[in-house]
mmCIF file of C-alpha atoms and ligand atoms in Angstrom:
data_model
loop_
_atom_site.group_PDB
_atom_site.id
_atom_site.type_symbol
_atom_site.label_atom_id
_atom_site.label_comp_id
_atom_site.label_asym_id
_atom_site.label_seq_id
_atom_site.Cartn_x
_atom_site.Cartn_y
_atom_site.Cartn_z
ATOM 1 C CA MET A 1 -14.059 -13.455 -15.046
ATOM 2 C CA ALA A 2 -11.431 -12.725 -12.420
ATOM 3 C CA ILE A 3 -9.153 -9.987 -11.167
ATOM 4 C CA LEU A 4 -5.450 -10.817 -10.823
ATOM 5 C CA VAL A 5 -3.952 -9.369 -7.640
ATOM 6 C CA THR A 6 -0.147 -9.298 -7.646
ATOM 7 C CA GLY A 7 1.294 -9.154 -4.125
ATOM 8 C CA GLY A 8 -2.126 -10.181 -2.806
ATOM 9 C CA ALA A 9 -0.747 -11.969 0.266
ATOM 10 C CA GLY A 10 0.774 -8.720 1.575
ATOM 11 C CA TYR A 11 -0.648 -6.114 3.917
ATOM 12 C CA ILE A 12 -2.717 -3.979 1.554
ATOM 13 C CA GLY A 13 -3.218 -6.852 -0.902
ATOM 14 C CA SER A 14 -4.861 -9.184 1.625
ATOM 15 C CA HIS A 15 -7.293 -6.484 2.779
ATOM 16 C CA THR A 16 -8.071 -5.653 -0.833
ATOM 17 C CA CYS A 17 -8.778 -9.326 -1.573
ATOM 18 C CA VAL A 18 -11.381 -9.271 1.227
ATOM 19 C CA GLU A 19 -13.101 -6.194 -0.181
ATOM 20 C CA MET A 20 -12.931 -7.468 -3.782
ATOM 21 C CA LEU A 21 -14.482 -10.802 -2.760
ATOM 22 C CA ASN A 22 -17.137 -8.997 -0.711
ATOM 23 C CA ALA A 23 -17.948 -6.915 -3.786
ATOM 24 C CA GLY A 24 -18.526 -10.113 -5.785
ATOM 25 C CA TYR A 25 -15.275 -10.262 -7.766
ATOM 26 C CA GLU A 26 -13.391 -13.504 -8.297
ATOM 27 C CA VAL A 27 -9.784 -13.118 -7.130
ATOM 28 C CA VAL A 28 -6.573 -14.768 -8.336
ATOM 29 C CA VAL A 29 -3.370 -13.971 -6.425
ATOM 30 C CA ILE A 30 0.263 -14.178 -7.487
ATOM 31 C CA ASP A 31 2.803 -13.627 -4.702
ATOM 32 C CA ASN A 32 6.324 -14.961 -4.143
ATOM 33 C CA LEU A 33 5.820 -14.598 -0.348
ATOM 34 C CA ASP A 34 9.039 -12.591 -0.164
ATOM 35 C CA ASN A 35 7.454 -10.312 2.446
ATOM 36 C CA SER A 36 4.328 -12.217 3.438
ATOM 37 C CA SER A 37 2.803 -15.531 4.369
ATOM 38 C CA SER A 38 0.162 -17.629 2.615
ATOM 39 C CA GLU A 39 -1.587 -17.757 6.005
ATOM 40 C CA SER A 40 -2.967 -14.279 5.206
ATOM 41 C CA LEU A 41 -4.876 -15.726 2.246
ATOM 42 C CA LYS A 42 -6.276 -18.577 4.340
ATOM 43 C CA ARG A 43 -7.591 -15.928 6.684
ATOM 44 C CA VAL A 44 -9.027 -13.924 3.793
ATOM 45 C CA GLU A 45 -10.985 -17.071 2.888
ATOM 46 C CA LYS A 46 -12.094 -17.455 6.500
ATOM 47 C CA ILE A 47 -13.318 -13.856 6.689
ATOM 48 C CA THR A 48 -15.189 -13.939 3.392
ATOM 49 C CA GLY A 49 -16.256 -17.578 3.146
ATOM 50 C CA LYS A 50 -14.957 -17.472 -0.449
ATOM 51 C CA THR A 51 -11.926 -18.999 -2.134
ATOM 52 C CA VAL A 52 -8.821 -17.306 -3.474
ATOM 53 C CA LYS A 53 -6.859 -19.023 -6.214
ATOM 54 C CA PHE A 54 -3.204 -18.647 -5.240
ATOM 55 C CA TYR A 55 -0.033 -18.994 -7.322
ATOM 56 C CA LYS A 56 3.236 -18.865 -5.377
ATOM 57 C CA GLU A 57 5.286 -17.349 -8.179
ATOM 58 C CA ASP A 58 7.407 -14.313 -8.959
ATOM 59 C CA VAL A 59 5.813 -11.643 -11.138
ATOM 60 C CA ARG A 60 9.128 -11.311 -13.022
ATOM 61 C CA ASP A 61 8.579 -14.868 -14.307
ATOM 62 C CA LYS A 62 6.708 -14.358 -17.580
ATOM 63 C CA ASP A 63 6.026 -18.075 -18.067
ATOM 64 C CA ALA A 64 4.365 -18.219 -14.660
ATOM 65 C CA LEU A 65 2.264 -15.192 -15.627
ATOM 66 C CA ARG A 66 1.313 -16.776 -18.958
ATOM 67 C CA LYS A 67 0.154 -19.904 -17.133
ATOM 68 C CA ILE A 68 -2.077 -17.784 -14.886
ATOM 69 C CA PHE A 69 -3.579 -15.904 -17.825
ATOM 70 C CA LYS A 70 -4.197 -19.195 -19.648
ATOM 71 C CA GLU A 71 -5.842 -20.881 -16.690
ATOM 72 C CA ASN A 72 -8.049 -17.953 -15.664
ATOM 73 C CA LYS A 73 -10.169 -15.401 -17.454
ATOM 74 C CA ILE A 74 -8.425 -12.280 -16.142
ATOM 75 C CA GLU A 75 -10.284 -9.012 -16.760
ATOM 76 C CA ALA A 76 -8.008 -6.600 -14.946
ATOM 77 C CA VAL A 77 -4.949 -6.542 -12.681
ATOM 78 C CA ILE A 78 -4.266 -4.842 -9.360
ATOM 79 C CA HIS A 79 -0.480 -4.565 -9.114
ATOM 80 C CA PHE A 80 0.763 -4.467 -5.504
ATOM 81 C CA ALA A 81 3.839 -6.718 -5.835
ATOM 82 C CA GLY A 82 7.058 -4.919 -5.006
ATOM 83 C CA LEU A 83 9.558 -4.019 -2.341
ATOM 84 C CA LYS A 84 8.667 -1.012 -0.209
ATOM 85 C CA ALA A 85 11.264 -0.126 2.455
ATOM 86 C CA VAL A 86 12.849 3.266 1.804
ATOM 87 C CA GLY A 87 16.038 2.672 3.871
ATOM 88 C CA GLU A 88 16.644 -0.746 2.359
ATOM 89 C CA SER A 89 16.214 0.737 -1.123
ATOM 90 C CA VAL A 90 19.072 3.166 -0.416
ATOM 91 C CA ARG A 91 21.333 0.241 0.589
ATOM 92 C CA GLU A 92 20.140 -2.153 -2.126
ATOM 93 C CA PRO A 93 19.008 0.035 -5.039
ATOM 94 C CA ILE A 94 19.546 -2.595 -7.732
ATOM 95 C CA MET A 95 17.382 -5.081 -5.866
ATOM 96 C CA TYR A 96 14.605 -2.471 -5.863
ATOM 97 C CA TYR A 97 14.974 -1.584 -9.550
ATOM 98 C CA ASN A 98 15.255 -5.256 -10.436
ATOM 99 C CA ASN A 99 12.094 -6.233 -8.596
ATOM 100 C CA ASN A 100 9.748 -3.263 -8.889
ATOM 101 C CA ILE A 101 10.584 -2.203 -12.438
ATOM 102 C CA GLN A 102 11.187 -5.643 -13.955
ATOM 103 C CA ASN A 103 8.050 -7.152 -12.496
ATOM 104 C CA THR A 104 5.943 -4.314 -13.888
ATOM 105 C CA ILE A 105 7.457 -4.691 -17.367
ATOM 106 C CA ALA A 106 6.966 -8.467 -17.340
ATOM 107 C CA LEU A 107 3.383 -7.976 -16.171
ATOM 108 C CA VAL A 108 2.347 -5.450 -18.809
ATOM 109 C CA GLU A 109 4.069 -7.478 -21.543
ATOM 110 C CA VAL A 110 2.065 -10.575 -20.646
ATOM 111 C CA MET A 111 -1.115 -8.518 -20.179
ATOM 112 C CA THR A 112 -0.588 -7.211 -23.714
ATOM 113 C CA GLU A 113 -0.109 -10.762 -25.049
ATOM 114 C CA PHE A 114 -3.475 -11.707 -23.549
ATOM 115 C CA ASN A 115 -5.132 -8.417 -24.529
ATOM 116 C CA VAL A 116 -5.886 -7.488 -20.909
ATOM 117 C CA LYS A 117 -5.326 -3.730 -20.775
ATOM 118 C CA LYS A 118 -6.758 -2.669 -17.444
ATOM 119 C CA ILE A 119 -4.437 -2.058 -14.517
ATOM 120 C CA VAL A 120 -4.626 -0.491 -11.074
ATOM 121 C CA PHE A 121 -1.131 0.327 -9.811
ATOM 122 C CA SER A 122 0.069 0.878 -6.223
ATOM 123 C CA SER A 123 1.828 4.188 -6.411
ATOM 124 C CA SER A 124 2.605 6.349 -3.425
ATOM 125 C CA ALA A 125 2.512 9.899 -2.126
ATOM 126 C CA THR A 126 6.294 9.549 -2.265
ATOM 127 C CA VAL A 127 6.075 10.635 -5.949
ATOM 128 C CA TYR A 128 5.347 14.165 -4.744
ATOM 129 C CA GLY A 129 9.035 14.252 -3.767
ATOM 130 C CA GLU A 130 9.919 17.267 -1.693
ATOM 131 C CA ALA A 131 6.705 19.167 -2.397
ATOM 132 C CA LYS A 132 6.329 21.965 0.111
ATOM 133 C CA VAL A 133 2.654 22.769 -0.396
ATOM 134 C CA VAL A 134 -0.192 20.844 1.226
ATOM 135 C CA PRO A 135 -2.726 19.464 0.521
ATOM 136 C CA LEU A 136 -1.160 17.570 -2.367
ATOM 137 C CA THR A 137 -3.113 17.509 -5.612
ATOM 138 C CA GLU A 138 -2.552 15.057 -8.456
ATOM 139 C CA ASP A 139 -1.516 17.764 -10.917
ATOM 140 C CA MET A 140 1.469 18.864 -8.815
ATOM 141 C CA PRO A 141 4.923 18.081 -10.244
ATOM 142 C CA THR A 142 6.296 14.677 -9.321
ATOM 143 C CA SER A 143 9.832 13.543 -8.490
ATOM 144 C CA ALA A 144 11.565 11.121 -6.168
ATOM 145 C CA ILE A 145 14.289 11.316 -3.565
ATOM 146 C CA ASN A 146 15.226 7.675 -2.907
ATOM 147 C CA PRO A 147 15.444 4.492 -5.003
ATOM 148 C CA TYR A 148 12.108 3.151 -3.700
ATOM 149 C CA GLY A 149 10.373 6.415 -4.616
ATOM 150 C CA LYS A 150 12.133 6.414 -7.976
ATOM 151 C CA THR A 151 10.726 2.973 -8.793
ATOM 152 C CA LYS A 152 7.191 4.308 -8.183
ATOM 153 C CA TRP A 153 7.936 7.438 -10.190
ATOM 154 C CA PHE A 154 9.496 5.483 -13.074
ATOM 155 C CA ILE A 155 6.602 3.010 -13.146
ATOM 156 C CA GLU A 156 4.130 5.892 -13.335
ATOM 157 C CA HIS A 157 6.085 7.104 -16.387
ATOM 158 C CA ILE A 158 6.317 3.610 -17.897
ATOM 159 C CA LEU A 159 2.548 3.149 -17.612
ATOM 160 C CA SER A 160 1.928 6.660 -18.995
ATOM 161 C CA ASP A 161 4.140 5.933 -22.010
ATOM 162 C CA LEU A 162 2.337 2.643 -22.487
ATOM 163 C CA TYR A 163 -1.030 4.380 -22.448
ATOM 164 C CA ASN A 164 0.227 7.080 -24.843
ATOM 165 C CA SER A 165 1.329 4.351 -27.270
ATOM 166 C CA ASP A 166 -1.959 2.451 -27.033
ATOM 167 C CA ASN A 167 -5.107 4.268 -25.946
ATOM 168 C CA GLU A 168 -6.978 1.016 -25.352
ATOM 169 C CA TRP A 169 -5.317 0.794 -21.938
ATOM 170 C CA SER A 170 -7.026 1.913 -18.770
ATOM 171 C CA VAL A 171 -4.583 2.755 -16.003
ATOM 172 C CA ALA A 172 -5.240 3.980 -12.462
ATOM 173 C CA LEU A 173 -2.142 5.192 -10.615
ATOM 174 C CA LEU A 174 -3.281 5.124 -6.989
ATOM 175 C CA ARG A 175 -1.108 7.340 -4.805
ATOM 176 C CA TYR A 176 -1.505 6.031 -1.286
ATOM 177 C CA PHE A 177 -0.828 8.193 1.734
ATOM 178 C CA ASN A 178 -0.128 6.341 5.031
ATOM 179 C CA PRO A 179 -2.098 3.087 5.346
ATOM 180 C CA ILE A 180 -2.569 1.778 8.887
ATOM 181 C CA GLY A 181 -5.163 -0.320 10.725
ATOM 182 C CA ALA A 182 -6.357 -3.848 10.097
ATOM 183 C CA HIS A 183 -9.502 -5.815 9.311
ATOM 184 C CA LYS A 184 -11.989 -5.569 12.173
ATOM 185 C CA SER A 185 -11.946 -9.366 12.625
ATOM 186 C CA GLY A 186 -8.357 -9.074 13.911
ATOM 187 C CA LEU A 187 -7.439 -11.946 11.579
ATOM 188 C CA ILE A 188 -5.364 -10.017 9.052
ATOM 189 C CA GLY A 189 -3.101 -7.013 9.487
ATOM 190 C CA GLU A 190 0.370 -5.613 8.899
ATOM 191 C CA ASP A 191 3.162 -8.058 9.675
ATOM 192 C CA PRO A 192 6.494 -6.289 9.176
ATOM 193 C CA LYS A 193 9.673 -8.358 9.246
ATOM 194 C CA GLY A 194 12.199 -7.219 11.856
ATOM 195 C CA ILE A 195 12.012 -3.784 13.468
ATOM 196 C CA PRO A 196 9.257 -1.734 11.832
ATOM 197 C CA ASN A 197 10.228 1.338 9.798
ATOM 198 C CA ASN A 198 6.813 2.947 10.014
ATOM 199 C CA LEU A 199 5.158 4.742 12.874
ATOM 200 C CA MET A 200 1.990 2.720 13.547
ATOM 201 C CA PRO A 201 3.586 -0.759 13.571
ATOM 202 C CA TYR A 202 6.289 0.656 15.835
ATOM 203 C CA ILE A 203 3.691 2.062 18.258
ATOM 204 C CA SER A 204 1.760 -1.200 18.341
ATOM 205 C CA GLN A 205 4.898 -3.270 18.943
ATOM 206 C CA VAL A 206 5.820 -1.009 21.863
ATOM 207 C CA ALA A 207 2.286 -1.470 23.201
ATOM 208 C CA VAL A 208 2.497 -5.262 22.957
ATOM 209 C CA GLY A 209 5.888 -5.247 24.716
ATOM 210 C CA LYS A 210 8.102 -6.282 21.795
ATOM 211 C CA LEU A 211 9.855 -2.905 21.700
ATOM 212 C CA GLN A 212 10.735 -0.699 24.652
ATOM 213 C CA LYS A 213 9.726 2.782 23.586
ATOM 214 C CA LEU A 214 8.734 4.827 20.603
ATOM 215 C CA HIS A 215 11.448 7.005 19.087
ATOM 216 C CA VAL A 216 9.813 10.211 17.908
ATOM 217 C CA PHE A 217 11.900 11.456 14.996
ATOM 218 C CA GLY A 218 12.088 15.170 15.794
ATOM 219 C CA ASP A 219 9.822 17.634 17.595
ATOM 220 C CA ASP A 220 11.109 20.747 15.865
ATOM 221 C CA TYR A 221 9.171 20.510 12.603
ATOM 222 C CA ASN A 222 7.137 23.403 11.342
ATOM 223 C CA THR A 223 3.868 21.865 12.598
ATOM 224 C CA PRO A 224 1.515 22.751 15.497
ATOM 225 C CA ASP A 225 3.174 20.359 18.005
ATOM 226 C CA GLY A 226 6.560 20.100 16.277
ATOM 227 C CA THR A 227 6.201 16.472 15.154
ATOM 228 C CA GLY A 228 5.712 15.276 11.582
ATOM 229 C CA VAL A 229 2.184 15.378 10.150
ATOM 230 C CA ARG A 230 0.880 12.652 7.829
ATOM 231 C CA ASP A 231 -2.395 11.515 6.272
ATOM 232 C CA TYR A 232 -3.145 8.147 7.924
ATOM 233 C CA ILE A 233 -5.745 6.121 6.083
ATOM 234 C CA HIS A 234 -7.470 2.958 7.302
ATOM 235 C CA VAL A 235 -6.362 -0.002 5.173
ATOM 236 C CA ILE A 236 -10.024 -1.025 4.744
ATOM 237 C CA ASP A 237 -10.864 2.365 3.244
ATOM 238 C CA LEU A 238 -7.824 1.964 1.013
ATOM 239 C CA ALA A 239 -8.970 -1.526 -0.002
ATOM 240 C CA LYS A 240 -12.437 -0.191 -0.854
ATOM 241 C CA GLY A 241 -10.739 2.476 -2.975
ATOM 242 C CA HIS A 242 -9.244 -0.365 -5.023
ATOM 243 C CA VAL A 243 -12.665 -1.919 -5.599
ATOM 244 C CA LYS A 244 -13.870 1.440 -6.926
ATOM 245 C CA ALA A 245 -10.736 1.802 -9.052
ATOM 246 C CA VAL A 246 -11.279 -1.649 -10.594
ATOM 247 C CA ASP A 247 -14.931 -0.771 -11.304
ATOM 248 C CA TYR A 248 -13.634 2.394 -12.954
ATOM 249 C CA VAL A 249 -10.883 0.900 -15.155
ATOM 250 C CA LEU A 250 -13.248 -1.845 -16.302
ATOM 251 C CA LYS A 251 -15.614 0.700 -17.804
ATOM 252 C CA THR A 252 -13.155 3.285 -19.146
ATOM 253 C CA THR A 253 -9.958 3.770 -21.093
ATOM 254 C CA GLY A 254 -7.431 6.422 -20.096
ATOM 255 C CA LEU A 255 -4.825 7.102 -17.446
ATOM 256 C CA GLU A 256 -5.512 8.784 -14.123
ATOM 257 C CA ALA A 257 -3.359 9.467 -11.072
ATOM 258 C CA ILE A 258 -5.568 9.439 -7.982
ATOM 259 C CA ASN A 259 -4.715 10.243 -4.362
ATOM 260 C CA LEU A 260 -6.069 7.821 -1.762
ATOM 261 C CA GLY A 261 -5.937 9.666 1.520
ATOM 262 C CA THR A 262 -8.342 11.194 4.021
ATOM 263 C CA GLY A 263 -7.286 14.791 3.534
ATOM 264 C CA ASN A 264 -6.559 15.113 7.278
ATOM 265 C CA GLY A 265 -3.118 15.697 8.774
ATOM 266 C CA VAL A 266 -2.291 13.909 12.053
ATOM 267 C CA SER A 267 0.969 14.439 13.985
ATOM 268 C CA VAL A 268 3.169 11.755 15.572
ATOM 269 C CA PHE A 269 2.116 12.890 19.053
ATOM 270 C CA GLU A 270 -1.559 12.927 18.027
ATOM 271 C CA LEU A 271 -1.385 9.402 16.648
ATOM 272 C CA ARG A 272 0.410 8.111 19.735
ATOM 273 C CA ASP A 273 -2.134 9.829 22.029
ATOM 274 C CA ALA A 274 -5.056 8.458 19.999
ATOM 275 C CA PHE A 275 -3.609 4.949 20.259
ATOM 276 C CA VAL A 276 -3.199 5.213 24.045
ATOM 277 C CA LYS A 277 -6.743 6.555 24.398
ATOM 278 C CA ALA A 278 -8.289 3.917 22.127
ATOM 279 C CA THR A 279 -6.500 0.958 23.723
ATOM 280 C CA GLY A 280 -5.788 2.011 27.312
ATOM 281 C CA VAL A 281 -2.216 0.777 26.828
ATOM 282 C CA GLU A 282 0.762 3.042 27.564
ATOM 283 C CA VAL A 283 3.256 3.846 24.813
ATOM 284 C CA PRO A 284 6.399 5.358 26.358
ATOM 285 C CA PHE A 285 8.445 7.536 24.007
ATOM 286 C CA VAL A 286 11.633 9.500 23.649
ATOM 287 C CA VAL A 287 12.307 12.363 21.253
ATOM 288 C CA ASP A 288 15.243 11.686 18.923
ATOM 289 C CA PRO A 289 16.731 13.752 16.106
ATOM 290 C CA ARG A 290 14.906 14.021 12.793
ATOM 291 C CA ARG A 291 15.045 11.117 10.333
ATOM 292 C CA PRO A 292 16.772 12.352 7.161
ATOM 293 C CA GLY A 293 14.382 12.995 4.272
ATOM 294 C CA ASP A 294 11.221 13.367 6.386
ATOM 295 C CA ALA A 295 8.899 16.249 5.495
ATOM 296 C CA ASP A 296 7.009 18.489 7.939
ATOM 297 C CA GLU A 297 3.555 17.817 6.551
ATOM 298 C CA VAL A 298 2.175 15.419 3.940
ATOM 299 C CA TYR A 299 -1.543 15.127 3.348
ATOM 300 C CA ALA A 300 -3.820 14.635 0.407
ATOM 301 C CA ASP A 301 -6.369 16.610 -1.427
ATOM 302 C CA ALA A 302 -8.736 13.659 -1.786
ATOM 303 C CA SER A 303 -11.354 15.368 -3.947
ATOM 304 C CA LYS A 304 -10.387 13.695 -7.251
ATOM 305 C CA ALA A 305 -11.062 10.200 -5.852
ATOM 306 C CA LYS A 306 -14.483 11.378 -4.737
ATOM 307 C CA LYS A 307 -15.308 12.925 -8.098
ATOM 308 C CA LEU A 308 -13.921 10.152 -10.318
ATOM 309 C CA LEU A 309 -14.467 7.011 -8.241
ATOM 310 C CA GLY A 310 -17.227 8.075 -5.853
ATOM 311 C CA TRP A 311 -14.890 7.098 -3.014
ATOM 312 C CA THR A 312 -14.101 8.807 0.280
ATOM 313 C CA ALA A 313 -12.366 7.478 3.374
ATOM 314 C CA GLU A 314 -14.875 6.803 6.150
ATOM 315 C CA LEU A 315 -12.977 5.392 9.129
ATOM 316 C CA ASP A 316 -11.388 7.691 11.701
ATOM 317 C CA VAL A 317 -8.121 7.580 13.631
ATOM 318 C CA LYS A 318 -9.829 5.967 16.633
ATOM 319 C CA GLN A 319 -10.944 3.027 14.476
ATOM 320 C CA MET A 320 -7.487 2.805 12.912
ATOM 321 C CA CYS A 321 -5.979 2.475 16.398
ATOM 322 C CA GLU A 322 -8.583 0.021 17.738
ATOM 323 C CA ASP A 323 -8.278 -2.241 14.706
ATOM 324 C CA THR A 324 -4.473 -2.146 14.718
ATOM 325 C CA TRP A 325 -4.507 -3.156 18.361
ATOM 326 C CA ARG A 326 -7.006 -6.010 17.878
ATOM 327 C CA TRP A 327 -4.687 -7.470 15.220
ATOM 328 C CA GLN A 328 -1.421 -6.801 17.098
ATOM 329 C CA SER A 329 -2.599 -8.046 20.514
ATOM 330 C CA GLY A 330 -4.253 -11.138 19.006
ATOM 331 C CA ASN A 331 -1.221 -11.915 16.819
ATOM 332 C CA PRO A 332 1.861 -10.617 18.673
ATOM 333 C CA ASN A 333 4.120 -12.505 16.239
ATOM 334 C CA GLY A 334 2.086 -11.715 13.152
ATOM 335 C CA TYR A 335 1.253 -14.759 11.043
ATOM 336 C CA GLU A 336 4.012 -16.794 12.713
ATOM 337 C CA GLN A 337 2.377 -18.755 15.504
HETATM 338 P P1 NAD B 1 3.717 -5.874 1.395
HETATM 339 O O1 NAD B 1 5.188 -6.085 1.370
HETATM 340 O O2 NAD B 1 2.955 -6.317 2.567
HETATM 341 O O3 NAD B 1 3.070 -6.522 0.083
HETATM 342 C C1 NAD B 1 3.768 -6.661 -1.131
HETATM 343 C C2 NAD B 1 3.640 -8.105 -1.559
HETATM 344 O O4 NAD B 1 4.295 -8.300 -2.805
HETATM 345 C C3 NAD B 1 4.274 -9.085 -0.560
HETATM 346 O O5 NAD B 1 3.334 -10.084 -0.245
HETATM 347 C C4 NAD B 1 5.462 -9.656 -1.311
HETATM 348 O O6 NAD B 1 5.733 -10.995 -0.941
HETATM 349 C C5 NAD B 1 5.008 -9.534 -2.751
HETATM 350 N N1 NAD B 1 6.081 -9.429 -3.756
HETATM 351 C C6 NAD B 1 7.151 -8.589 -3.775
HETATM 352 N N2 NAD B 1 7.850 -8.765 -4.897
HETATM 353 C C7 NAD B 1 7.224 -9.725 -5.613
HETATM 354 C C8 NAD B 1 7.468 -10.341 -6.865
HETATM 355 N N3 NAD B 1 8.512 -9.994 -7.636
HETATM 356 N N4 NAD B 1 6.633 -11.315 -7.282
HETATM 357 C C9 NAD B 1 5.572 -11.699 -6.523
HETATM 358 N N5 NAD B 1 5.279 -11.148 -5.345
HETATM 359 C C10 NAD B 1 6.103 -10.169 -4.893
HETATM 360 O O7 NAD B 1 3.478 -4.315 1.136
HETATM 361 P P2 NAD B 1 2.134 -3.466 1.218
HETATM 362 O O8 NAD B 1 2.272 -2.508 2.339
HETATM 363 O O9 NAD B 1 0.953 -4.332 1.143
HETATM 364 O O10 NAD B 1 2.284 -2.618 -0.121
HETATM 365 C C11 NAD B 1 1.699 -3.030 -1.334
HETATM 366 C C12 NAD B 1 2.108 -2.043 -2.428
HETATM 367 O O11 NAD B 1 1.707 -0.731 -2.063
HETATM 368 C C13 NAD B 1 3.607 -1.981 -2.676
HETATM 369 O O12 NAD B 1 3.824 -1.831 -4.069
HETATM 370 C C14 NAD B 1 4.021 -0.727 -1.948
HETATM 371 O O13 NAD B 1 5.174 -0.146 -2.506
HETATM 372 C C15 NAD B 1 2.791 0.164 -2.144
HETATM 373 N N6 NAD B 1 2.660 1.193 -1.103
HETATM 374 C C16 NAD B 1 2.638 0.833 0.220
HETATM 375 C C17 NAD B 1 2.551 1.822 1.201
HETATM 376 C C18 NAD B 1 2.555 1.449 2.665
HETATM 377 O O14 NAD B 1 2.797 2.334 3.485
HETATM 378 N N7 NAD B 1 2.298 0.200 3.040
HETATM 379 C C19 NAD B 1 2.464 3.181 0.840
HETATM 380 C C20 NAD B 1 2.464 3.503 -0.522
HETATM 381 C C21 NAD B 1 2.562 2.507 -1.488
HETATM 382 N N1 UFG B 2 8.129 8.386 12.792
HETATM 383 C C1 UFG B 2 8.626 8.438 14.082
HETATM 384 N N2 UFG B 2 9.107 7.294 14.631
HETATM 385 C C2 UFG B 2 9.127 6.091 13.979
HETATM 386 C C3 UFG B 2 8.628 6.046 12.656
HETATM 387 C C4 UFG B 2 8.141 7.222 12.089
HETATM 388 O O1 UFG B 2 8.610 9.503 14.705
HETATM 389 O O2 UFG B 2 9.607 5.099 14.544
HETATM 390 C C5 UFG B 2 7.543 9.604 12.195
HETATM 391 C C6 UFG B 2 8.200 10.054 10.910
HETATM 392 O O3 UFG B 2 9.258 10.940 11.163
HETATM 393 C C7 UFG B 2 7.026 10.724 10.175
HETATM 394 C C8 UFG B 2 5.808 9.922 10.640
HETATM 395 O O4 UFG B 2 6.207 9.273 11.846
HETATM 396 O O5 UFG B 2 6.858 12.039 10.613
HETATM 397 C C9 UFG B 2 5.368 8.855 9.655
HETATM 398 O O6 UFG B 2 6.476 8.035 9.301
HETATM 399 P P1 UFG B 2 6.282 6.653 8.530
HETATM 400 O O7 UFG B 2 7.636 6.032 8.376
HETATM 401 O O8 UFG B 2 5.230 5.843 9.182
HETATM 402 O O9 UFG B 2 5.703 7.091 7.110
HETATM 403 P P2 UFG B 2 6.302 8.071 6.012
HETATM 404 O O10 UFG B 2 5.290 9.142 5.782
HETATM 405 O O11 UFG B 2 7.679 8.487 6.304
HETATM 406 O O12 UFG B 2 6.404 7.110 4.718
HETATM 407 C C10 UFG B 2 5.336 6.272 4.305
HETATM 408 C C11 UFG B 2 5.912 5.026 3.631
HETATM 409 C C12 UFG B 2 6.611 5.404 2.369
HETATM 410 C C13 UFG B 2 5.672 6.155 1.493
HETATM 411 C C14 UFG B 2 5.093 7.344 2.201
HETATM 412 C C15 UFG B 2 4.029 7.961 1.343
HETATM 413 O O13 UFG B 2 6.840 4.389 4.479
HETATM 414 O O14 UFG B 2 7.004 4.238 1.691
HETATM 415 O O15 UFG B 2 4.500 6.948 3.432
HETATM 416 O O16 UFG B 2 3.602 9.157 1.880
HETATM 417 F F1 UFG B 2 6.327 6.570 0.389
#
């Protein structure tokens, strides 16, 4: 019996493969390598001493999916595959709808054909839209403000409608906050293409000398130091949350939205300072105007994950910074040698 991991060669997917293998699950990956490298899976095998069965295919290809379901006894699916850059989604909305929505529909259609009705989906805190109240709880109204966010929001609705039509399904909608960090081996980590959009990869690329200075997007937010506050979560904690979510969907039916965050808010200045302290490397910065669409504060109420899954984040910001740096300094060009 195996778990199918779509997008398993990517950042969160590769770390989740490690934790799934460590927990004793057999793992099958489908990834088109659109935003990743198969090297990550070789390193997953190195870290765990176990094998990952890999199919280089597109999740929109139903025949490829059928082949995987025929060749493996799949019990449940973790669905990471998708495009994730907010700015790009504004410029290329159809590409985002085409990939994220179509691949999910193809996946659940083939899962239905093979009577596999257990799915853990990568949603995002972005579905809380422009919520003004923190901490965010799962019962708050959801919405979306950009095409990327809309794909997550639509998919949550698609999976809810699916569950409502057939109560044999078990669906976990995992709403991630801000994943950062890397495996402590330094062998796998985040490998963004081009100039990073997100704060932590930007900081670490400044530290390694690939970028000149950090651009802090606004210091006039309604927060203690004026910079944006987010809920950074170590990718290993996030990966362990997926193991718990798979355990959960395997033994239940139903549909649950679950926040995966720490519950702690950390500002841009605080994260930069923590990185400098943890690594001893300077990160020069300049304050720029706000980035459109950014909220003052976004952090989770993480109590539902604790109650339902028995999961809480354990690693602190210092470990997030140390582990990011071990990966970035050991692999300045990511998986490209
Ligand atoms: P990633 O880009 O590193 O991983 C996604 C993987 O999916 C990549 O390996 C890519 O090649 C693959 N992929 C994309 N489209 C595919 C398709 N049609 N068929 C097969 N493979 C395909 O991204 P990540 O950071 O690991 O994110 C994983 C998931 O989590 C995504 O769905 C993302 O939207 C969601 N998420 C990420 C964050 C974050 O900050 N990283 C936050 C919230 C939600
Ligand atoms: N920031 C900077 N400089 C940068 C990058 C970011 O100051 O170069 C600031 C932002 O203004 C924000 C904070 O750092 O205050 C975090 O920004 P990120 O881009 O790292 O993360 P976001 O919270 O904006 O968004 C991320 C993902 C989204 C996802 C969301 C879920 O990119 O896809 O988390 O909460 F939807």
